[in-house]
PDB file of C-alpha atoms and ligand atoms in Angstrom:
ATOM      1  CA  MET F   1      -0.309   5.328 -27.255  1.00  0.00           C
ATOM      2  CA  LYS F   2       2.373   5.580 -24.709  1.00  0.00           C
ATOM      3  CA  ILE F   3       1.959   3.055 -21.771  1.00  0.00           C
ATOM      4  CA  LYS F   4       4.654   3.784 -18.765  1.00  0.00           C
ATOM      5  CA  ILE F   5       5.612   0.410 -17.185  1.00  0.00           C
ATOM      6  CA  ILE F   6       6.954   0.704 -13.520  1.00  0.00           C
ATOM      7  CA  ASN F   7       9.253  -2.079 -11.889  1.00  0.00           C
ATOM      8  CA  PRO F   8       8.728  -0.395  -8.826  1.00  0.00           C
ATOM      9  CA  ASN F   9      11.816  -2.480  -7.761  1.00  0.00           C
ATOM     10  CA  THR F  10      15.241  -1.223  -8.460  1.00  0.00           C
ATOM     11  CA  THR F  11      16.451  -4.146 -10.373  1.00  0.00           C
ATOM     12  CA  TRP F  12      17.225  -3.263 -13.883  1.00  0.00           C
ATOM     13  CA  SER F  13      17.477  -6.642 -15.654  1.00  0.00           C
ATOM     14  CA  MET F  14      13.661  -7.502 -14.443  1.00  0.00           C
ATOM     15  CA  THR F  15      12.487  -4.106 -15.572  1.00  0.00           C
ATOM     16  CA  GLU F  16      14.090  -4.659 -18.867  1.00  0.00           C
ATOM     17  CA  LYS F  17      12.794  -8.399 -19.287  1.00  0.00           C
ATOM     18  CA  ILE F  18       8.933  -6.624 -18.296  1.00  0.00           C
ATOM     19  CA  GLY F  19       9.652  -4.708 -21.234  1.00  0.00           C
ATOM     20  CA  ASP F  20      10.884  -7.163 -23.491  1.00  0.00           C
ATOM     21  CA  CYS F  21       7.338  -9.316 -22.623  1.00  0.00           C
ATOM     22  CA  ALA F  22       5.507  -6.499 -22.951  1.00  0.00           C
ATOM     23  CA  ARG F  23       6.133  -5.151 -26.087  1.00  0.00           C
ATOM     24  CA  ARG F  24       5.748  -8.570 -27.147  1.00  0.00           C
ATOM     25  CA  VAL F  25       2.205  -8.292 -26.913  1.00  0.00           C
ATOM     26  CA  ALA F  26       1.570  -4.429 -26.976  1.00  0.00           C
ATOM     27  CA  ALA F  27      -0.177  -3.440 -30.654  1.00  0.00           C
ATOM     28  CA  ALA F  28       1.458  -1.414 -32.997  1.00  0.00           C
ATOM     29  CA  GLY F  29       1.016   1.661 -32.301  1.00  0.00           C
ATOM     30  CA  THR F  30       1.741   1.555 -28.863  1.00  0.00           C
ATOM     31  CA  GLU F  31       4.858   2.563 -27.336  1.00  0.00           C
ATOM     32  CA  ILE F  32       5.842   0.598 -24.051  1.00  0.00           C
ATOM     33  CA  VAL F  33       8.253   2.433 -21.877  1.00  0.00           C
ATOM     34  CA  ALA F  34       9.638   0.249 -18.841  1.00  0.00           C
ATOM     35  CA  VAL F  35      11.473   1.752 -16.020  1.00  0.00           C
ATOM     36  CA  SER F  36      12.483   1.379 -12.300  1.00  0.00           C
ATOM     37  CA  PRO F  37      12.886   4.372  -9.949  1.00  0.00           C
ATOM     38  CA  SER F  38      15.573   6.073  -9.036  1.00  0.00           C
ATOM     39  CA  MET F  39      14.861   5.012  -5.394  1.00  0.00           C
ATOM     40  CA  GLY F  40      13.512   2.300  -3.448  1.00  0.00           C
ATOM     41  CA  PRO F  41      14.387  -1.484  -2.676  1.00  0.00           C
ATOM     42  CA  ALA F  42      15.898  -3.902  -4.859  1.00  0.00           C
ATOM     43  CA  SER F  43      12.905  -6.011  -4.780  1.00  0.00           C
ATOM     44  CA  ILE F  44       9.825  -6.583  -2.969  1.00  0.00           C
ATOM     45  CA  GLU F  45       8.553  -9.033  -0.620  1.00  0.00           C
ATOM     46  CA  SER F  46       7.117  -7.291   2.318  1.00  0.00           C
ATOM     47  CA  HIS F  47       4.736  -4.496   3.683  1.00  0.00           C
ATOM     48  CA  TYR F  48       7.940  -2.743   4.734  1.00  0.00           C
ATOM     49  CA  ASP F  49       9.452  -2.866   0.664  1.00  0.00           C
ATOM     50  CA  GLU F  50       6.207  -2.406  -0.388  1.00  0.00           C
ATOM     51  CA  ALA F  51       5.794   1.373   1.638  1.00  0.00           C
ATOM     52  CA  LEU F  52       9.070   2.139   0.627  1.00  0.00           C
ATOM     53  CA  SER F  53       8.619   1.479  -2.979  1.00  0.00           C
ATOM     54  CA  VAL F  54       6.014   3.965  -3.518  1.00  0.00           C
ATOM     55  CA  PRO F  55       7.844   7.394  -3.312  1.00  0.00           C
ATOM     56  CA  GLY F  56       9.644   5.891  -6.691  1.00  0.00           C
ATOM     57  CA  ILE F  57       6.278   4.872  -8.315  1.00  0.00           C
ATOM     58  CA  LEU F  58       4.990   8.084  -7.800  1.00  0.00           C
ATOM     59  CA  ASP F  59       8.022  10.206  -8.708  1.00  0.00           C
ATOM     60  CA  GLU F  60       7.590   7.999 -12.185  1.00  0.00           C
ATOM     61  CA  ILE F  61       3.810   9.139 -12.390  1.00  0.00           C
ATOM     62  CA  ARG F  62       5.053  12.609 -11.675  1.00  0.00           C
ATOM     63  CA  THR F  63       7.389  12.763 -15.155  1.00  0.00           C
ATOM     64  CA  GLY F  64       5.048  10.719 -17.104  1.00  0.00           C
ATOM     65  CA  GLU F  65       2.378  13.785 -16.149  1.00  0.00           C
ATOM     66  CA  ALA F  66       4.602  15.649 -17.963  1.00  0.00           C
ATOM     67  CA  SER F  67       5.632  14.018 -21.295  1.00  0.00           C
ATOM     68  CA  SER F  68       2.269  12.512 -22.377  1.00  0.00           C
ATOM     69  CA  VAL F  69       1.815   8.931 -20.863  1.00  0.00           C
ATOM     70  CA  ASP F  70      -1.139   7.202 -21.796  1.00  0.00           C
ATOM     71  CA  ALA F  71      -1.947   4.827 -19.072  1.00  0.00           C
ATOM     72  CA  TYR F  72       0.633   3.550 -16.149  1.00  0.00           C
ATOM     73  CA  VAL F  73       1.286   0.007 -15.397  1.00  0.00           C
ATOM     74  CA  ILE F  74       2.395  -0.984 -11.771  1.00  0.00           C
ATOM     75  CA  ALA F  75       4.823  -3.962 -12.364  1.00  0.00           C
ATOM     76  CA  CYS F  76       5.020  -5.357  -8.827  1.00  0.00           C
ATOM     77  CA  PHE F  77       2.173  -8.255  -7.905  1.00  0.00           C
ATOM     78  CA  GLY F  78       1.479  -6.366  -4.382  1.00  0.00           C
ATOM     79  CA  ASP F  79       0.092  -3.248  -6.613  1.00  0.00           C
ATOM     80  CA  PRO F  80       2.048  -0.722  -4.172  1.00  0.00           C
ATOM     81  CA  GLY F  81       1.032   2.759  -3.960  1.00  0.00           C
ATOM     82  CA  LEU F  82      -1.681   1.795  -6.780  1.00  0.00           C
ATOM     83  CA  TYR F  83      -4.659   4.213  -5.298  1.00  0.00           C
ATOM     84  CA  ALA F  84      -1.843   6.821  -4.611  1.00  0.00           C
ATOM     85  CA  ALA F  85      -0.643   6.625  -8.590  1.00  0.00           C
ATOM     86  CA  ARG F  86      -4.389   6.948  -9.272  1.00  0.00           C
ATOM     87  CA  GLU F  87      -4.546  10.124  -7.775  1.00  0.00           C
ATOM     88  CA  ALA F  88      -1.477  11.559  -9.446  1.00  0.00           C
ATOM     89  CA  ALA F  89      -2.344  10.051 -12.674  1.00  0.00           C
ATOM     90  CA  ARG F  90      -4.433  11.143 -15.436  1.00  0.00           C
ATOM     91  CA  GLY F  91      -4.823   7.934 -17.284  1.00  0.00           C
ATOM     92  CA  PRO F  92      -5.319   5.085 -15.887  1.00  0.00           C
ATOM     93  CA  VAL F  93      -3.187   3.136 -13.587  1.00  0.00           C
ATOM     94  CA  ILE F  94      -3.460  -0.668 -13.450  1.00  0.00           C
ATOM     95  CA  GLY F  95      -1.631  -2.830 -10.831  1.00  0.00           C
ATOM     96  CA  ILE F  96      -0.755  -6.534 -12.556  1.00  0.00           C
ATOM     97  CA  ALA F  97      -2.258  -8.468  -9.518  1.00  0.00           C
ATOM     98  CA  GLU F  98      -5.490  -6.609 -10.526  1.00  0.00           C
ATOM     99  CA  ALA F  99      -5.076  -6.999 -13.584  1.00  0.00           C
ATOM    100  CA  ALA F 100      -4.122 -11.168 -13.742  1.00  0.00           C
ATOM    101  CA  MET F 101      -6.988 -11.699 -10.901  1.00  0.00           C
ATOM    102  CA  HIS F 102      -9.486 -10.112 -13.008  1.00  0.00           C
ATOM    103  CA  ALA F 103      -8.368 -11.995 -16.524  1.00  0.00           C
ATOM    104  CA  ALA F 104      -8.530 -14.879 -14.557  1.00  0.00           C
ATOM    105  CA  SER F 105     -11.853 -14.399 -13.272  1.00  0.00           C
ATOM    106  CA  LEU F 106     -13.457 -13.824 -16.659  1.00  0.00           C
ATOM    107  CA  ILE F 107     -11.983 -16.984 -18.268  1.00  0.00           C
ATOM    108  CA  GLY F 108     -13.084 -19.570 -15.319  1.00  0.00           C
ATOM    109  CA  ASN F 109     -14.592 -19.558 -12.177  1.00  0.00           C
ATOM    110  CA  SER F 110     -11.063 -20.144 -10.404  1.00  0.00           C
ATOM    111  CA  PHE F 111      -7.774 -19.422 -10.025  1.00  0.00           C
ATOM    112  CA  SER F 112      -4.708 -20.237  -7.971  1.00  0.00           C
ATOM    113  CA  VAL F 113      -1.738 -17.847  -7.479  1.00  0.00           C
ATOM    114  CA  VAL F 114       1.859 -19.017  -7.610  1.00  0.00           C
ATOM    115  CA  THR F 115       4.124 -16.702  -5.933  1.00  0.00           C
ATOM    116  CA  THR F 116       7.637 -15.981  -4.741  1.00  0.00           C
ATOM    117  CA  LEU F 117       8.004 -16.313  -0.754  1.00  0.00           C
ATOM    118  CA  GLU F 118       5.434 -17.533   2.076  1.00  0.00           C
ATOM    119  CA  ARG F 119       5.589 -14.409   3.776  1.00  0.00           C
ATOM    120  CA  THR F 120       4.053 -12.509   0.468  1.00  0.00           C
ATOM    121  CA  CYS F 121       1.071 -15.010   0.764  1.00  0.00           C
ATOM    122  CA  GLY F 122      -1.093 -12.803   3.090  1.00  0.00           C
ATOM    123  CA  ILE F 123      -0.585  -9.734   0.744  1.00  0.00           C
ATOM    124  CA  ALA F 124      -2.247 -11.893  -2.508  1.00  0.00           C
ATOM    125  CA  TRP F 125      -5.226 -12.739  -0.233  1.00  0.00           C
ATOM    126  CA  HIS F 126      -5.393  -8.786   0.808  1.00  0.00           C
ATOM    127  CA  LEU F 127      -5.642  -7.583  -2.634  1.00  0.00           C
ATOM    128  CA  ALA F 128      -7.802 -10.865  -3.683  1.00  0.00           C
ATOM    129  CA  GLU F 129     -10.517  -9.769  -0.720  1.00  0.00           C
ATOM    130  CA  MET F 130     -10.136  -6.179  -1.642  1.00  0.00           C
ATOM    131  CA  TYR F 131     -10.797  -6.476  -5.478  1.00  0.00           C
ATOM    132  CA  GLY F 132     -13.760  -8.646  -4.707  1.00  0.00           C
ATOM    133  CA  MET F 133     -11.738 -11.754  -6.194  1.00  0.00           C
ATOM    134  CA  ARG F 134     -11.965 -13.809  -2.931  1.00  0.00           C
ATOM    135  CA  ARG F 135     -14.494 -16.465  -4.612  1.00  0.00           C
ATOM    136  CA  PHE F 136     -12.193 -17.039  -7.581  1.00  0.00           C
ATOM    137  CA  CYS F 137      -9.243 -17.541  -5.270  1.00  0.00           C
ATOM    138  CA  ARG F 138      -8.457 -20.958  -4.288  1.00  0.00           C
ATOM    139  CA  LYS F 139      -5.054 -20.961  -3.055  1.00  0.00           C
ATOM    140  CA  VAL F 140      -2.355 -18.509  -2.812  1.00  0.00           C
ATOM    141  CA  ARG F 141       0.948 -20.829  -3.064  1.00  0.00           C
ATOM    142  CA  ALA F 142       4.666 -19.722  -2.563  1.00  0.00           C
ATOM    143  CA  CYS F 143       7.907 -21.477  -4.266  1.00  0.00           C
ATOM    144  CA  GLU F 144       9.987 -20.354  -1.534  1.00  0.00           C
ATOM    145  CA  LEU F 145      12.080 -18.485  -4.259  1.00  0.00           C
ATOM    146  CA  ASN F 146      13.271 -15.157  -3.494  1.00  0.00           C
ATOM    147  CA  VAL F 147      12.148 -12.405  -6.336  1.00  0.00           C
ATOM    148  CA  LEU F 148      15.870 -12.211  -6.931  1.00  0.00           C
ATOM    149  CA  ASP F 149      16.340 -15.991  -7.574  1.00  0.00           C
ATOM    150  CA  LEU F 150      14.207 -15.111 -10.978  1.00  0.00           C
ATOM    151  CA  GLU F 151      17.135 -13.052 -12.115  1.00  0.00           C
ATOM    152  CA  GLN F 152      19.818 -15.230 -11.727  1.00  0.00           C
ATOM    153  CA  PRO F 153      21.060 -17.509 -14.717  1.00  0.00           C
ATOM    154  CA  GLY F 154      20.811 -20.887 -13.955  1.00  0.00           C
ATOM    155  CA  SER F 155      18.819 -21.189 -11.458  1.00  0.00           C
ATOM    156  CA  ASP F 156      16.344 -23.624 -10.106  1.00  0.00           C
ATOM    157  CA  ALA F 157      13.361 -21.263  -9.986  1.00  0.00           C
ATOM    158  CA  TYR F 158      11.933 -22.419 -13.514  1.00  0.00           C
ATOM    159  CA  ARG F 159      11.886 -25.910 -12.303  1.00  0.00           C
ATOM    160  CA  ILE F 160      10.473 -24.862  -8.956  1.00  0.00           C
ATOM    161  CA  ILE F 161       7.997 -22.875 -10.298  1.00  0.00           C
ATOM    162  CA  LEU F 162       6.640 -25.400 -12.989  1.00  0.00           C
ATOM    163  CA  ALA F 163       6.414 -28.088 -10.214  1.00  0.00           C
ATOM    164  CA  GLU F 164       4.180 -25.430  -8.104  1.00  0.00           C
ATOM    165  CA  CYS F 165       1.913 -24.695 -10.873  1.00  0.00           C
ATOM    166  CA  ARG F 166       1.596 -28.092 -11.680  1.00  0.00           C
ATOM    167  CA  GLN F 167       0.349 -28.834  -7.851  1.00  0.00           C
ATOM    168  CA  ALA F 168      -2.038 -26.496  -7.987  1.00  0.00           C
ATOM    169  CA  MET F 169      -3.498 -27.676 -11.249  1.00  0.00           C
ATOM    170  CA  GLN F 170      -3.946 -31.256  -9.841  1.00  0.00           C
ATOM    171  CA  GLN F 171      -4.673 -30.527  -6.091  1.00  0.00           C
ATOM    172  CA  ASP F 172      -6.452 -27.367  -5.983  1.00  0.00           C
ATOM    173  CA  LYS F 173      -8.542 -28.043  -9.105  1.00  0.00           C
ATOM    174  CA  VAL F 174      -8.577 -24.686 -10.706  1.00  0.00           C
ATOM    175  CA  ASP F 175      -9.455 -23.259 -14.279  1.00  0.00           C
ATOM    176  CA  SER F 176      -6.191 -20.881 -14.413  1.00  0.00           C
ATOM    177  CA  ILE F 177      -2.833 -20.534 -13.010  1.00  0.00           C
ATOM    178  CA  VAL F 178      -2.143 -16.762 -11.949  1.00  0.00           C
ATOM    179  CA  LEU F 179       1.865 -15.770 -11.729  1.00  0.00           C
ATOM    180  CA  GLY F 180       2.148 -13.776  -8.644  1.00  0.00           C
ATOM    181  CA  CYS F 181       5.327 -11.997  -9.353  1.00  0.00           C
ATOM    182  CA  ALA F 182       6.239  -9.945 -12.227  1.00  0.00           C
ATOM    183  CA  GLY F 183       9.774 -11.357 -12.737  1.00  0.00           C
ATOM    184  CA  MET F 184       8.076 -14.770 -13.721  1.00  0.00           C
ATOM    185  CA  THR F 185       6.210 -12.809 -16.799  1.00  0.00           C
ATOM    186  CA  ASP F 186       8.718 -14.932 -19.165  1.00  0.00           C
ATOM    187  CA  LEU F 187       7.832 -18.109 -18.196  1.00  0.00           C
ATOM    188  CA  CYS F 188       3.892 -18.069 -18.930  1.00  0.00           C
ATOM    189  CA  LYS F 189       3.560 -19.329 -22.138  1.00  0.00           C
ATOM    190  CA  LYS F 190       6.274 -22.053 -21.256  1.00  0.00           C
ATOM    191  CA  ILE F 191       4.462 -23.128 -18.151  1.00  0.00           C
ATOM    192  CA  GLU F 192       1.334 -22.891 -20.068  1.00  0.00           C
ATOM    193  CA  SER F 193       2.464 -25.090 -23.203  1.00  0.00           C
ATOM    194  CA  GLU F 194       3.820 -27.885 -20.436  1.00  0.00           C
ATOM    195  CA  LEU F 195       1.049 -27.821 -18.036  1.00  0.00           C
ATOM    196  CA  GLY F 196      -2.097 -27.583 -20.627  1.00  0.00           C
ATOM    197  CA  ILE F 197      -4.028 -24.881 -18.308  1.00  0.00           C
ATOM    198  CA  ALA F 198      -4.455 -20.948 -18.943  1.00  0.00           C
ATOM    199  CA  VAL F 199      -1.650 -19.168 -17.062  1.00  0.00           C
ATOM    200  CA  VAL F 200      -2.043 -15.620 -16.632  1.00  0.00           C
ATOM    201  CA  ASP F 201       0.802 -13.436 -16.304  1.00  0.00           C
ATOM    202  CA  GLY F 202      -0.392  -9.920 -14.875  1.00  0.00           C
ATOM    203  CA  VAL F 203       2.417  -7.784 -16.778  1.00  0.00           C
ATOM    204  CA  THR F 204       1.143  -8.440 -20.006  1.00  0.00           C
ATOM    205  CA  ALA F 205      -2.697  -8.430 -18.878  1.00  0.00           C
ATOM    206  CA  ALA F 206      -2.608  -4.926 -17.523  1.00  0.00           C
ATOM    207  CA  VAL F 207      -0.613  -3.947 -20.870  1.00  0.00           C
ATOM    208  CA  LYS F 208      -3.883  -5.309 -22.476  1.00  0.00           C
ATOM    209  CA  LEU F 209      -6.369  -3.864 -20.370  1.00  0.00           C
ATOM    210  CA  ALA F 210      -4.741  -0.444 -20.298  1.00  0.00           C
ATOM    211  CA  GLU F 211      -4.472  -0.484 -24.345  1.00  0.00           C
ATOM    212  CA  SER F 212      -8.375  -1.079 -23.743  1.00  0.00           C
ATOM    213  CA  LEU F 213      -8.952   1.546 -21.569  1.00  0.00           C
ATOM    214  CA  VAL F 214      -6.739   4.274 -23.222  1.00  0.00           C
ATOM    215  CA  GLN F 215      -8.869   3.016 -27.039  1.00  0.00           C
ATOM    216  CA  LEU F 216     -12.250   3.875 -25.030  1.00  0.00           C
ATOM    217  CA  GLY F 217     -11.673   7.185 -23.712  1.00  0.00           C
ATOM    218  CA  LEU F 218     -11.407   6.164 -20.288  1.00  0.00           C
ATOM    219  CA  LYS F 219      -9.641   7.703 -17.806  1.00  0.00           C
ATOM    220  CA  THR F 220      -9.055   7.836 -13.807  1.00  0.00           C
ATOM    221  CA  GLY F 221     -12.093   9.918 -12.183  1.00  0.00           C
ATOM    222  CA  LYS F 222     -11.251  12.857 -10.781  1.00  0.00           C
ATOM    223  CA  ARG F 223     -14.460  14.151  -9.439  1.00  0.00           C
ATOM    224  CA  ARG F 224     -14.019  11.955  -5.577  1.00  0.00           C
ATOM    225  CA  ASP F 225     -12.275   9.823  -4.282  1.00  0.00           C
ATOM    226  CA  LEU F 226      -9.321   9.514  -6.735  1.00  0.00           C
ATOM    227  CA  ALA F 227      -9.291  13.713  -7.427  1.00  0.00           C
ATOM    228  CA  PHE F 228      -5.849  15.001  -7.336  1.00  0.00           C
ATOM    229  CA  PRO F 229      -4.045  15.623  -3.825  1.00  0.00           C
ATOM    230  CA  LEU F 230      -4.434  18.443  -2.302  1.00  0.00           C
ATOM    231  CA  PRO F 231      -1.549  21.031  -2.676  1.00  0.00           C
ATOM    232  CA  LYS F 232       0.440  21.148   0.688  1.00  0.00           C
ATOM    233  CA  PRO F 233       3.921  20.983   1.434  1.00  0.00           C
ATOM    234  CA  TYR F 234       5.964  17.500   2.087  1.00  0.00           C
ATOM    235  CA  THR F 235       9.429  18.178   4.394  1.00  0.00           C
ATOM    236  CA  GLY F 236      12.629  16.040   5.179  1.00  0.00           C
ATOM    237  CA  LEU F 237      13.287  13.298   2.115  1.00  0.00           C
ATOM    238  CA  LEU F 238       9.623  13.562   0.916  1.00  0.00           C
ATOM    239  CA  GLU F 239      10.319  17.678  -0.023  1.00  0.00           C
ATOM    240  CA  ASP F 240      10.256  17.205  -3.500  1.00  0.00           C
ATOM    241  CA  PHE F 241       6.451  15.836  -3.568  1.00  0.00           C
ATOM    242  CA  SER F 242       4.842  18.940  -2.220  1.00  0.00           C
ATOM    243  CA  ARG F 243       2.852  20.398  -4.927  1.00  0.00           C
ATOM    244  CA  ASP F 244       2.110  24.024  -5.164  1.00  0.00           C
ATOM    245  CA  ARG F 245      -1.085  23.568  -7.288  1.00  0.00           C
ATOM    246  CA  VAL F 246      -4.065  20.945  -8.463  1.00  0.00           C
ATOM    247  CA  PRO F 247      -3.223  19.790 -11.851  1.00  0.00           C
ATOM    248  CA  ALA F 248      -5.399  21.693 -14.504  1.00  0.00           C
ATOM    249  CA  GLY F 249      -8.055  19.488 -15.927  1.00  0.00           C
ATOM    250  CA  SER F 250      -9.160  18.101 -12.623  1.00  0.00           C
TER     251      SER F 250
HETATM  252  C1  2AL D   1       6.748  -8.797  -6.556  1.00  0.00           C
HETATM  253  C2  2AL D   1       7.268  -8.153  -7.970  1.00  0.00           C
HETATM  254  O1  2AL D   1       6.035  -8.414  -8.751  1.00  0.00           O
HETATM  255  N1  2AL D   1       8.015  -7.858  -7.934  1.00  0.00           N
HETATM  256  C3  2AL D   1       9.003  -7.640  -6.534  1.00  0.00           C
HETATM  257  O2  2AL D   1       9.841  -7.233  -6.531  1.00  0.00           O
HETATM  258  N2  2AL D   1       8.226  -8.615  -6.100  1.00  0.00           N
HETATM  259  N3  2AL D   1       6.327  -9.516  -5.594  1.00  0.00           N
HETATM  260  C4  2AL D   1       6.259 -10.739  -5.244  1.00  0.00           C
HETATM  261  N4  2AL D   1       5.130 -11.436  -4.548  1.00  0.00           N
HETATM  262  O3  2AL D   1       7.099 -11.367  -5.709  1.00  0.00           O
END
């Protein structure tokens, strides 16, 4: 099967890291294609960034639909454009916050999220609420790191994230820690072995969930809320998103 992982920011070092970590957990027969859209923000750390990342994500879904992709992962912890992407795709589309929170809820009764900037904590709480994960989520903790600090060799990012995870473990009394940024995917197992607590990374959790759904033959429902978008013209910068027909099989 083919899983397309869309890193909605345009920082390719992060995209490559995400692809590498995904391939490490993927089953032997799974092809992982990791991409960044051709348009979008360099990093996503606000509602504004999220909104402007969505056209690029939908463009990647459109090309994926033309190249036999079985499932998609949106690899940004705000899960930007998740439902719009589901409307445009036949196969499953999984967001990494959604995947990580659900995985954490299956291995314990409580988790804390450790994310990048304080200003993104509201986004994580909003997602927890929307996914019915509010009762599992004890705290959303920020490290006050910019997303792109995670891409700087020799930065203090690992030490700062590890310290925040340790605080979460000791103060929040949780069963697991959810990493709140796709750029933290490579740190997951290192933090886990350092602290001795389950650490859930959304990128790898989403890949395994996507594989399961594809193997079960489950696709995105096209009968109601997530039906393909109606054909209509879009103007200006969005002209290329115009649809003249609903895809077959809807
Ligand atoms: C993210 C993420 O996962 N990728 C990105 O650019 N921004 N979210 C976050 N809270 O740091």
